[in-house]
Short mmCIF file of C-alpha atoms in Angstrom, two decimals:
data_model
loop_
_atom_site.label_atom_id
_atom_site.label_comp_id
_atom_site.label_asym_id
_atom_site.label_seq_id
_atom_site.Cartn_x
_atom_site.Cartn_y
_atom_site.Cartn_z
CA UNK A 27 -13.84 11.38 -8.72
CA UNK A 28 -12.63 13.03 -11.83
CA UNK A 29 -11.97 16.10 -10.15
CA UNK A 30 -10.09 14.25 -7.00
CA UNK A 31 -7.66 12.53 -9.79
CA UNK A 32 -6.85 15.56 -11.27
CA UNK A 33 -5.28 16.96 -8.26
CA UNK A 34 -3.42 13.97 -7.70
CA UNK A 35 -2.16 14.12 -10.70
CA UNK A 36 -1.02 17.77 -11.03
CA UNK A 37 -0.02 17.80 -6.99
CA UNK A 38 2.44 15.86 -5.49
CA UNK A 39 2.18 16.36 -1.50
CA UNK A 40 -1.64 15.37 -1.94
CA UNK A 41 -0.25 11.94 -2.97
CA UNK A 42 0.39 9.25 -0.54
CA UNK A 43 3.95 8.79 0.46
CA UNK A 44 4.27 5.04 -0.89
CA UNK A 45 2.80 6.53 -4.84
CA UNK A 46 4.81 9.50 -4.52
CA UNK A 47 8.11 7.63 -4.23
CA UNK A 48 7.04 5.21 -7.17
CA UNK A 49 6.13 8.50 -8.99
CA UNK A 50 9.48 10.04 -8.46
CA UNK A 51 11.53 6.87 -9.35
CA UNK A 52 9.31 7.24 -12.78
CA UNK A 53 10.16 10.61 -12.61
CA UNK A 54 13.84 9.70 -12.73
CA UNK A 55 13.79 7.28 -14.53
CA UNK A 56 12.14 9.05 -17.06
CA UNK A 57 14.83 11.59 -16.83
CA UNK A 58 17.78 8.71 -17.13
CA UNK A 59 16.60 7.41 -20.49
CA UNK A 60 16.51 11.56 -21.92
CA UNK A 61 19.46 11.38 -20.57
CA UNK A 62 20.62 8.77 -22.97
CA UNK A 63 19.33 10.40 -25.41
CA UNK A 64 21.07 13.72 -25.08
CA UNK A 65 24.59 12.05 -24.44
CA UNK A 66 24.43 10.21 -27.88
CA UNK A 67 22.93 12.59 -29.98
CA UNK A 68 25.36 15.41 -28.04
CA UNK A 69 28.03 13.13 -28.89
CA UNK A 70 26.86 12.31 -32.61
CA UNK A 71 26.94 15.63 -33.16
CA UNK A 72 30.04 16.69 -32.33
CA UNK A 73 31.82 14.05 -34.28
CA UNK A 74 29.75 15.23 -37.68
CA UNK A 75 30.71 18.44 -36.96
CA UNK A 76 34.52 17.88 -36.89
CA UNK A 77 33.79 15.14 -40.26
CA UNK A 78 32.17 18.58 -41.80
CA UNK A 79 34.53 21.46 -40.28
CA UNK A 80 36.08 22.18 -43.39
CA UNK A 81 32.21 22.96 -44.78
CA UNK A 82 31.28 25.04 -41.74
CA UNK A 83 32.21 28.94 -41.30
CA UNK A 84 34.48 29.35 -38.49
CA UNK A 85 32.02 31.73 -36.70
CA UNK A 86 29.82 28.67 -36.83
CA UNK A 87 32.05 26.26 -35.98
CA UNK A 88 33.29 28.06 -32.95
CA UNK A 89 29.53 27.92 -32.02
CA UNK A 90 28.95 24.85 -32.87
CA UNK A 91 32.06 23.51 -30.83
CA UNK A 92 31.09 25.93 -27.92
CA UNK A 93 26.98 24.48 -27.84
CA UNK A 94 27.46 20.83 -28.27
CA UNK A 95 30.54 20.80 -25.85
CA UNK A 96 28.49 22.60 -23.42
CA UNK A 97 25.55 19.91 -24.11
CA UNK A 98 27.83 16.68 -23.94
CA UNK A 99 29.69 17.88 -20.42
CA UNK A 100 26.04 18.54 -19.00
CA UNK A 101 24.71 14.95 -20.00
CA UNK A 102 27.77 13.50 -18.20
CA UNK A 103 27.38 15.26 -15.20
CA UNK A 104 23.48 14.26 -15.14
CA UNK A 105 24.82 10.92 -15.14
CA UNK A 106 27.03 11.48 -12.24
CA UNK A 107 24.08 12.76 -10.47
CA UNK A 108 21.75 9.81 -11.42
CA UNK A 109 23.90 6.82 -10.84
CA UNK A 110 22.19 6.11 -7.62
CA UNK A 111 18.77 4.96 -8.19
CA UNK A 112 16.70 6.44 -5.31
CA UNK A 113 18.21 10.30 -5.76
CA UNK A 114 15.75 12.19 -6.84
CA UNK A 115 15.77 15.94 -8.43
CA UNK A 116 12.42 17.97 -9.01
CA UNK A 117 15.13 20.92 -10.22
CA UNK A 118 16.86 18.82 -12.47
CA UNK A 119 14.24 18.42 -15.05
CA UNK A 120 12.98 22.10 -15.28
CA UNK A 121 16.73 22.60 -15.83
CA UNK A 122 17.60 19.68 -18.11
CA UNK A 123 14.52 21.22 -20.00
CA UNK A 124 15.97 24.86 -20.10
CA UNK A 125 19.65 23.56 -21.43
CA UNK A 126 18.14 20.60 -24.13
CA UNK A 127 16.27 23.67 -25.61
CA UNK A 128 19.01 26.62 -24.95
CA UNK A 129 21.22 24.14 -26.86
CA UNK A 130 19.62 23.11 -30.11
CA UNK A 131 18.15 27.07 -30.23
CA UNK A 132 21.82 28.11 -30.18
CA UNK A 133 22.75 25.48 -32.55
CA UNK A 134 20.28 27.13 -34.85
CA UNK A 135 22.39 30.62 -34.34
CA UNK A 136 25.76 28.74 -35.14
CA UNK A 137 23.83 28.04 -38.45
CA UNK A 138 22.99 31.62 -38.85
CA UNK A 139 27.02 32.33 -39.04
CA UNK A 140 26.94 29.48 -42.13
CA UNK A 141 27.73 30.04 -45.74
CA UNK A 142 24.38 29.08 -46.60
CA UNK A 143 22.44 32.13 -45.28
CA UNK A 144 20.20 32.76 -43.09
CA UNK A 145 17.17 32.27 -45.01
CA UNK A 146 17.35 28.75 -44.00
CA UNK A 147 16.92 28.80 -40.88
CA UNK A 148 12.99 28.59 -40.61
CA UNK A 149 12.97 26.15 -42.83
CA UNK A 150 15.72 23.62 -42.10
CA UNK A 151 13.59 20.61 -41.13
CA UNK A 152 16.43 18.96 -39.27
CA UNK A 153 16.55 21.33 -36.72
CA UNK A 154 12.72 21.78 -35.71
CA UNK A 155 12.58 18.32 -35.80
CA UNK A 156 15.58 17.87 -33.24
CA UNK A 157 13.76 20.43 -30.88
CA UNK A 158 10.17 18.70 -31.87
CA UNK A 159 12.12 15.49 -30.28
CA UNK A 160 13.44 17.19 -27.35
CA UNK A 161 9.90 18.60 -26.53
CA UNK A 162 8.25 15.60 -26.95
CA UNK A 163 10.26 13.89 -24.43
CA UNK A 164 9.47 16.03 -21.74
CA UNK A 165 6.73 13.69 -21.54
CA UNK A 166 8.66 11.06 -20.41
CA UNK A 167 9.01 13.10 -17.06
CA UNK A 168 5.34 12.22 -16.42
CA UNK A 169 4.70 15.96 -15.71
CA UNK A 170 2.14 18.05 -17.23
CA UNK A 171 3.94 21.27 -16.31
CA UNK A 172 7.33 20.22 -17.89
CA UNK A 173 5.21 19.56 -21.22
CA UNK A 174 4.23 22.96 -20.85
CA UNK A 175 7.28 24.35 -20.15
CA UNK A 176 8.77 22.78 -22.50
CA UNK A 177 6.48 24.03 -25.06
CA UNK A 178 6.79 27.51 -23.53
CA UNK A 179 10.68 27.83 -24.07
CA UNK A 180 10.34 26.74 -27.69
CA UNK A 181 8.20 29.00 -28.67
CA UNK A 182 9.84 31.88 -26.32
CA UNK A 183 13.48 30.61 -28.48
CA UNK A 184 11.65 30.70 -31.68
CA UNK A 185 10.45 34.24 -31.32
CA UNK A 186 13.48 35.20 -30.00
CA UNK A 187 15.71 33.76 -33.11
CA UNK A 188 13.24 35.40 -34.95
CA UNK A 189 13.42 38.62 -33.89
CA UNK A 190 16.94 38.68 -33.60
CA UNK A 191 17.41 37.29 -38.00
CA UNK A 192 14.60 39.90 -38.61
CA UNK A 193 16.44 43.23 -36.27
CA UNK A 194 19.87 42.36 -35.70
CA UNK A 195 20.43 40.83 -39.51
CA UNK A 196 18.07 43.03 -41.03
CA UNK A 197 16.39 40.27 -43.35
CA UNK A 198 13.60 41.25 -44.82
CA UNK A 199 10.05 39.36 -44.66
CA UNK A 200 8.46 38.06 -48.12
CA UNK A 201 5.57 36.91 -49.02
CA UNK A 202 6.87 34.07 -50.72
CA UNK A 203 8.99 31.17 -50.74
CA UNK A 204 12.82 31.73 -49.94
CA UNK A 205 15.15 29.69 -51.99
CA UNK A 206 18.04 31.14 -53.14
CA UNK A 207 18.38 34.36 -50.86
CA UNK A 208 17.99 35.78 -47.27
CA UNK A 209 14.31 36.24 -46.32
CA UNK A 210 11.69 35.34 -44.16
CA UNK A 211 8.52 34.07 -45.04
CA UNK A 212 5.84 35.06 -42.95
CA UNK A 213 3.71 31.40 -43.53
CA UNK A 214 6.39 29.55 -42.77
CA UNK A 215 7.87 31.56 -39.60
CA UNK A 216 4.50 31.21 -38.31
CA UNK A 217 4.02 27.26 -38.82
CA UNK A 218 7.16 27.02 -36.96
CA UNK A 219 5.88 28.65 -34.15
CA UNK A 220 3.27 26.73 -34.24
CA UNK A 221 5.02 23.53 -34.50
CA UNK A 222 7.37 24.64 -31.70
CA UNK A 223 4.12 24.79 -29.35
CA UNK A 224 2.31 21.91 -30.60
CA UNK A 225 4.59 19.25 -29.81
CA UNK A 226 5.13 20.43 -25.71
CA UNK A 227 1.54 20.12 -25.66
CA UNK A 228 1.60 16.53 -27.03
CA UNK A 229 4.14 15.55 -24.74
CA UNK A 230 1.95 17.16 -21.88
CA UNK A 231 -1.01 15.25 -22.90
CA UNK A 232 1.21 12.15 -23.02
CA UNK A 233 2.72 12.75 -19.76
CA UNK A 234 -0.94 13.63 -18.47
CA UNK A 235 -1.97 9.76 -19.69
CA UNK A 236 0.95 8.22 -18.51
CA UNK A 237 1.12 9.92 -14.71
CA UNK A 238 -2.75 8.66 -14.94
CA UNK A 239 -1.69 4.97 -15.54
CA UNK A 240 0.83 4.83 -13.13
CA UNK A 241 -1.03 6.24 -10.31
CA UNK A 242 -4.08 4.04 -11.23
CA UNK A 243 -1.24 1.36 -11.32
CA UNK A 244 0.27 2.00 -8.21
CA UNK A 245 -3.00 2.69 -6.55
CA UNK A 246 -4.21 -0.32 -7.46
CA UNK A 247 -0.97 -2.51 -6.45
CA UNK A 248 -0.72 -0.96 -2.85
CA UNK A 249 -4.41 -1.62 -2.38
CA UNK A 250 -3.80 -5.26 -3.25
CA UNK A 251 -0.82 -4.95 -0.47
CA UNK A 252 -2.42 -3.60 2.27
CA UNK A 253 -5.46 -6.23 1.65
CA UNK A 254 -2.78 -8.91 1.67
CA UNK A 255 -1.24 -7.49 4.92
CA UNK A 256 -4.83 -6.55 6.50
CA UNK A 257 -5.67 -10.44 5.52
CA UNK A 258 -2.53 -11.62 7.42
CA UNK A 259 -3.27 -9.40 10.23
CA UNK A 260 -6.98 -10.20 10.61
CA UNK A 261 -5.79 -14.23 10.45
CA UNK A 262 -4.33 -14.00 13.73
CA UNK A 263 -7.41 -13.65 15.20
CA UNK A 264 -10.47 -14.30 12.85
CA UNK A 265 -11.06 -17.63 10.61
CA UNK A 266 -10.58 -17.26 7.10
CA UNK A 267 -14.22 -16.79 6.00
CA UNK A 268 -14.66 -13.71 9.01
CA UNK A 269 -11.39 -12.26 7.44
CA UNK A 270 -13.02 -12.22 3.96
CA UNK A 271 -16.75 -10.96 5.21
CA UNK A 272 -14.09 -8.43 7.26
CA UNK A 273 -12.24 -7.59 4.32
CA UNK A 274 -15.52 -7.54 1.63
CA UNK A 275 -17.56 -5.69 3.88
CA UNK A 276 -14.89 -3.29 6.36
CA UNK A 277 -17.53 -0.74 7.55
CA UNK A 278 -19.88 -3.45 9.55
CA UNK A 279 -16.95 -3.73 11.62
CA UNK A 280 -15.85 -0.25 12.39
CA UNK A 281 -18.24 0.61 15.16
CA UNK A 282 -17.93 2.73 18.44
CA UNK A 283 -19.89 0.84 20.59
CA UNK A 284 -23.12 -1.65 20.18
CA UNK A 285 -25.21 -4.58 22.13
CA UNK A 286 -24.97 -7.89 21.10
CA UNK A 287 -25.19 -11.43 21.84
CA UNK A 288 -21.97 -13.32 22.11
CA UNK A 289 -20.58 -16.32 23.20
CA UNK A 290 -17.32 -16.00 25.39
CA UNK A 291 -14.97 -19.06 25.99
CA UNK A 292 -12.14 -18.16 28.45
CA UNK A 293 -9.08 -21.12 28.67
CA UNK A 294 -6.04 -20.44 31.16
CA UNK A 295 -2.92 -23.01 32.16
CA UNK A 296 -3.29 -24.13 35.90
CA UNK A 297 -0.61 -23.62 37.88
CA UNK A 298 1.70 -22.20 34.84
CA UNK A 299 3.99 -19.67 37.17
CA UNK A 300 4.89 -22.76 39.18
CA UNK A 301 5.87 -24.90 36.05
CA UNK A 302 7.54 -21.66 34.54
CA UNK A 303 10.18 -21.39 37.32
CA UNK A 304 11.43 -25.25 36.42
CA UNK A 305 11.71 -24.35 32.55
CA UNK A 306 14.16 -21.89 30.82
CA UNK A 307 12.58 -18.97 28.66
CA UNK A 308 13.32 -19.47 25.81
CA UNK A 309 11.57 -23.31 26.31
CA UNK A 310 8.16 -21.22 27.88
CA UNK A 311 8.24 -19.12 25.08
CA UNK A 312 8.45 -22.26 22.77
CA UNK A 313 5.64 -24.09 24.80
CA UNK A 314 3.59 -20.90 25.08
CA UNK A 315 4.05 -20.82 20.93
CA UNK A 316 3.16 -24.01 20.63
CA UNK A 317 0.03 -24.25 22.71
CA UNK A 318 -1.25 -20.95 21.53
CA UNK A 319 -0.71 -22.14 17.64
CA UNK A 320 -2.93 -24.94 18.66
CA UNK A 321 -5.78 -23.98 20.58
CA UNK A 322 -6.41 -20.90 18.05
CA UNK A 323 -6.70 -22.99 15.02
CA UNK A 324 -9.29 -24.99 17.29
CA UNK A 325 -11.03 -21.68 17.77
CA UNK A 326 -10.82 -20.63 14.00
CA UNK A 327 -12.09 -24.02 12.95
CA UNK A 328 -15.28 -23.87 15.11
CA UNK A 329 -16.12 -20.04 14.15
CA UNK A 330 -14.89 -18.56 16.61
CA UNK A 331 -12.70 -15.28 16.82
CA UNK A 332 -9.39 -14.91 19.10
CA UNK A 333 -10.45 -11.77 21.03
CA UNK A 334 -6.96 -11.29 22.80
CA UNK A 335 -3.83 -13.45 24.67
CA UNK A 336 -3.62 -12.96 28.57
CA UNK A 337 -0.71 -13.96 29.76
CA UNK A 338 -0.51 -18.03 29.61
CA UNK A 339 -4.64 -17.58 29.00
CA UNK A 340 -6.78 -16.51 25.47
CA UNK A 341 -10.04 -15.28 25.25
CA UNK A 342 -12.27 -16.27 22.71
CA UNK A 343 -15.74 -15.26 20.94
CA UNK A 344 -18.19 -16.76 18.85
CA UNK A 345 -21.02 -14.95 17.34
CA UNK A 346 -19.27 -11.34 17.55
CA UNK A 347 -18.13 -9.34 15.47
CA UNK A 348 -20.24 -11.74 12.81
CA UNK A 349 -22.93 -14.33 13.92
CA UNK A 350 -22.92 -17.96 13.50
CA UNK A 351 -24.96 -21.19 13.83
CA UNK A 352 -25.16 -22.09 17.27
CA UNK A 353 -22.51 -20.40 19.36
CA UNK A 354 -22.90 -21.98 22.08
CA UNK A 355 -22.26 -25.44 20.52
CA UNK A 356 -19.36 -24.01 18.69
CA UNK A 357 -17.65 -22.83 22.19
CA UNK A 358 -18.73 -25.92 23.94
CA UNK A 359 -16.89 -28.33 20.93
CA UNK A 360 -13.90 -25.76 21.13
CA UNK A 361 -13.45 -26.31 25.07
CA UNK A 362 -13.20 -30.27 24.16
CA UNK A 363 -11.23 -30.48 21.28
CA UNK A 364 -8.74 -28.17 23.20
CA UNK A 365 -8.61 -30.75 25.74
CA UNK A 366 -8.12 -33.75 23.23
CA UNK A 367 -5.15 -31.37 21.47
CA UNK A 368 -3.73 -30.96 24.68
CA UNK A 369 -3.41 -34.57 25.67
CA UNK A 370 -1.51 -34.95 22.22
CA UNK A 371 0.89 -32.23 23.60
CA UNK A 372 1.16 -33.95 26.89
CA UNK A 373 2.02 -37.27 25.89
CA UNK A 374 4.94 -35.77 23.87
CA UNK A 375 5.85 -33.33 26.78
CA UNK A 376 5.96 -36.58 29.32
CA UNK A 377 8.23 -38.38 26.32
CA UNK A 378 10.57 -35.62 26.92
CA UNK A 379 10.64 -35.88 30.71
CA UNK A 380 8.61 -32.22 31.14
CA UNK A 381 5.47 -32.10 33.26
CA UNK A 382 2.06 -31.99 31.73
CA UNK A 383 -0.27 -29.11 31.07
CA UNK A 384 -3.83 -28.46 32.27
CA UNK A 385 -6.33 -26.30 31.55
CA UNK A 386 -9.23 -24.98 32.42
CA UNK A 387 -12.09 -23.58 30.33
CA UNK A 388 -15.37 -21.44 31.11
CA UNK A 389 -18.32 -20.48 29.06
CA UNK A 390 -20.82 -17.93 29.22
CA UNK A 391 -23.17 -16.88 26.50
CA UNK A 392 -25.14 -13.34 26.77
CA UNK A 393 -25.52 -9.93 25.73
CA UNK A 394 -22.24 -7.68 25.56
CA UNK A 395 -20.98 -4.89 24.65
CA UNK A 396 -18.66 -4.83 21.45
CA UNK A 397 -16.40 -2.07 19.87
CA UNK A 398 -13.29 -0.79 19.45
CA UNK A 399 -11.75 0.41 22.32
CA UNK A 400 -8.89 2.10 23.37
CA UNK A 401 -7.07 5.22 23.78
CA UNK A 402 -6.96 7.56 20.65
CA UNK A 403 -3.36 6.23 19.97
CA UNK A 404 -4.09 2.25 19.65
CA UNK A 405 -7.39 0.66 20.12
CA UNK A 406 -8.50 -2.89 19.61
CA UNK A 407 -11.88 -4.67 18.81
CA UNK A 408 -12.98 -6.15 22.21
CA UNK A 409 -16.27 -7.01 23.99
CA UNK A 410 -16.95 -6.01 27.41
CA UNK A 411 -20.38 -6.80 29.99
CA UNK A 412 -21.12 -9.11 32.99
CA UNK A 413 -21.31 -11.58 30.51
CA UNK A 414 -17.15 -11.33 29.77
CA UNK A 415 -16.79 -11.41 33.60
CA UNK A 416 -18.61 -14.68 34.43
CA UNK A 417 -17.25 -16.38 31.79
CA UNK A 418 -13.91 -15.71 33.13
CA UNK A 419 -14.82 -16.38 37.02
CA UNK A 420 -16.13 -19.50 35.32
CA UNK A 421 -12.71 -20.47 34.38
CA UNK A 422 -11.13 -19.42 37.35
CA UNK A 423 -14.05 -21.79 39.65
CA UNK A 424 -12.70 -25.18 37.77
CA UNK A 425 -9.81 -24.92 39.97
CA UNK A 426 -11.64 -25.10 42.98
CA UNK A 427 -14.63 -27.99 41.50
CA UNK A 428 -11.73 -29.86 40.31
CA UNK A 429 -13.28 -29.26 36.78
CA UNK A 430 -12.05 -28.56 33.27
CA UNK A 431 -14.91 -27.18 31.45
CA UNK A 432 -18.15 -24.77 33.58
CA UNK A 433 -20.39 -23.22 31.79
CA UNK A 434 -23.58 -21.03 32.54
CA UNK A 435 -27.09 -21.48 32.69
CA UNK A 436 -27.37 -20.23 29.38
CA UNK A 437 -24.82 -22.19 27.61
CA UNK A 438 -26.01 -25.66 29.50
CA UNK A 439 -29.73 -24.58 28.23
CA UNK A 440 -28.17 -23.95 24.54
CA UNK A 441 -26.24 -27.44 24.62
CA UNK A 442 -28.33 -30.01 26.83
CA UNK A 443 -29.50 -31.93 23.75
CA UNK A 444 -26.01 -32.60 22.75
CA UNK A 445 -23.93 -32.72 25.72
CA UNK A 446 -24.56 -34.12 28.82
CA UNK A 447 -24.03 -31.70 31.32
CA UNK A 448 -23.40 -32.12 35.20
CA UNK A 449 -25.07 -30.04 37.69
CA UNK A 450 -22.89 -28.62 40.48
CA UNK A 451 -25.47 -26.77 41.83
CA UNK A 452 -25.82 -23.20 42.79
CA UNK A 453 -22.09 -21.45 43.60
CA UNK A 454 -21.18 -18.43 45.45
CA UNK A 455 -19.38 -16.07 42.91
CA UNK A 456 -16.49 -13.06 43.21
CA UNK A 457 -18.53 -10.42 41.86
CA UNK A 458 -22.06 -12.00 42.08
CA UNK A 459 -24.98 -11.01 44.96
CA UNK A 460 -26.55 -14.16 44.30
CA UNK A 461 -25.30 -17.54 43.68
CA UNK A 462 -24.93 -18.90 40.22
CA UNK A 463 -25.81 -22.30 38.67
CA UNK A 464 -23.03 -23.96 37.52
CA UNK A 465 -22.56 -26.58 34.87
CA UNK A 466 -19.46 -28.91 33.87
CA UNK A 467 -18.98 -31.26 31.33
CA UNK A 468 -16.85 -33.83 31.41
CA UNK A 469 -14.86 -34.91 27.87
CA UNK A 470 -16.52 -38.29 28.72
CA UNK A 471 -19.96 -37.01 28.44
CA UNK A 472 -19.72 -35.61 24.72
CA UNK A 473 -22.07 -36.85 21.87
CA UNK A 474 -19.15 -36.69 19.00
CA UNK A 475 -21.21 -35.17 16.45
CA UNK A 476 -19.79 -32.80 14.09
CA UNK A 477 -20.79 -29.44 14.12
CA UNK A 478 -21.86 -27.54 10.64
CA UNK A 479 -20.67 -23.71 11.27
CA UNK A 480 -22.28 -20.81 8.76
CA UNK A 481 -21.61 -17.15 8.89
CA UNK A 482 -24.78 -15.24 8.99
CA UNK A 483 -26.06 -12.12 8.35
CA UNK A 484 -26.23 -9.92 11.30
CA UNK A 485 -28.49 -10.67 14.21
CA UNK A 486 -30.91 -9.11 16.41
CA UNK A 487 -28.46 -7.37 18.79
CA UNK A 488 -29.58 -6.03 22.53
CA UNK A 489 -31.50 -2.66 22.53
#
């Protein structure tokens, strides 16, 4: 883990696309507010040097004038480049890095050409600390490698200035300290090295922390997005407690293939082409809305999971992907409180001069075959079996026994004690050698006895 969050944090293109770009606006932000920083101080600094020209050496002061003119006209076009707020420029900061420390390094020289001497120069502490700020807020790029580089250049400046005061000037190194004439002291050049490193470094170590947090951060706030949007998702077509078992538990769910036992509840509109040529679209789509909205909350209430929309028709499950109490009771009180919603709908329907709706509903309980399948470039979670297809001749017979509700052998065997159940006897079947017994029930014939549903762990499923 340690190891897989340090390459995220030194490598970009590992990254996600969605923390990359909140990186990068960090990033530039980062590089906005340094920004700031150089413009006023940039700015500062040139008026103090025109309040003090008369003090300055005009070598100097031609430096001077030359540097922080330079500096100023560079923050001012980073601003230009900056102004919109989703630019961003890896270059800019390994450059903005390069001029900060070119510039207060060169400001240094311009003090070189001062009355004072050069002897000062590695021990002004006004300078070191302006380039101790400037390398420290490299961090604020929330890169490792500008804290470096940053820390690199100083020291490479350093060095330079001091070979140039010790060559080029000829000044001569002592042993002590310098007061009042040109020298360098060893001790002192080499804590200024020093110094010049140290601070990159810190600002690497903070920009090390800080790209840490805001990855953790950002990891950890697009996590809690995609679980919101996988919860919406997974609401279409699971109850809320399968969503959160779905959601807690993600892996009992991703499966290629396996038997189980499931309950499948098919429910079409009769006769819905004819009533769809007497109604305008956009008033089918409505209705089609409408009824759907209804009859899934009656599946989500009773356990069940919406398996898929066919046309003016759903298919439902109970007991797959996750089992519950009694299935078959939970599909059986689902067919029948479908009806009762749907004479709700009808009476209003009828108030508004349409025709009514009818449905019919079949129910077959057995073992099946669930996974996701598909092609490789969109699959869905679906069941599939002998079981699927009787349920759904089942629906298609009530049309023909002038039913609403059939179910199977299995399901009337599941549900006798609680609803009373009509023989029709055995039936030829599309798809069947043998005839089938048959079973309706009639909204009349219900015991109206609430049903307790439980999620359970999973069952026993088909070898």
């Amino acid at each position: 883990m340690v190891d897989n969050l340090k390459k995220r944090i030194f490598s970009r293109d590992r990254l996600p696309d969605d923390i990359r770009i909140i990186l990068q606006n960090q990033e530039m932000r980062g590089e906005r507010l340094v920004n700031y920083v150089r413009s006023v101080f940039s700015a500062f600094s040139l008026g103090m040097m025109f309040v003090s020209s008369e003090a300055q050496a005009p070598e100097a002061l031609r430096t001077f004038r030359l540097v922080l003119g330079a500096w100023f006209a560079y923050s001012v076009i980073v601003w230009l480049l900056l102004r919109r707020r989703d630019r961003y420029f890896k270059w800019l900061t390994y450059l903005s890095i390069t001029v900060d420390i070119s510039a207060v390094c060169l400001g240094m020289i311009g003090g070189l050409q001062n009355h004072s001497g050069v002897y000062e120069v590695y021990r002004a502490p006004t300078a070191w600390l302006v380039l101790a700020a400037f390398n420290v807020m490299a961090g604020l790029r929330y890169s490792v490698f500008a804290g470096l580089y940053s820390s690199f250049l100083g020291v490479l400046y350093a060095a330079a200035m001091l070979v140039y005061v010790r060559m080029r000037l000829d000044v001569p190194w002592v042993d002590k300290a310098v007061y009042l004439g040109p020298g360098l002291n060893i001790d002192e050049c080499v804590m200024a090295l020093v110094f010049s490193a140290t601070n990159g470094v810190f600002a690497a170590v903070i920009a090390w922390n800080s790209r840490k947090l805001i990855l953790q951060a950002a990891t950890d706030s697009l996590a809690r997005e995609r679980v919101e949007q996988d919860k919406d998702r997974l609401a279409k077509y699971f109850s809320k407690d399968v969503v959160d078992l779905v959601l807690n538990n993600p892996e009992s769910l991703a499966i290629g293939g396996q038997r189980m036992t499931a309950t499948v509840l098919f429910a079409d509109i009769r006769n819905f082409t004819q009533l769809s040529t007497m109604m305008q679209p956009e008033e089918i789509v409505e209705l089609l809305n409408r009824y759907f909205s209804t009859m899934v909350d009656i599946v989500f209430k009773n356990g069940g999971t919406l398996d898929k929309f066919l046309g003016d028709g759903l298919m439902a499950l109970f007991g797959v992907p996750y089992p519950i109490d009694h299935p078959e009771e939970s599909a059986v009180r689902t067919a029948l409180e479908m009806l009762d919603a749907l004479q709700v709908m009808n009476r209003e329907l009828e108030a508004k001069g349409m025709l009514r709706l009818d449905i019919g509903v079949g129910i077959n309980a057995g073992p099946v075959v669930a996974g996701n399948i598909g092609s490789s470039q969109r699959h869905e979670y679906t069941v599939i079996g002998d079981t699927v297809n009787l349920a759904a001749r089942l629906e298609a017979l009530n049309k023909e026994t002038r039913t609403q509700i059939l179910v199977s052998a299995t399901v009337h065997h599941a549900v006798e004690k609680i609803f009373r159940t009509r023989q029709l006897g055995p039936l030829r079947i599309r798809g069947k050698p043998e005839p089938v017994e048959v079973f309706a029930i009639m909204p009349s014939d219900v015991v109206p006895e609430p049903t307790r549903i439980s999620l359970l762990p999973p069952s026993t499923t088909y070898p």
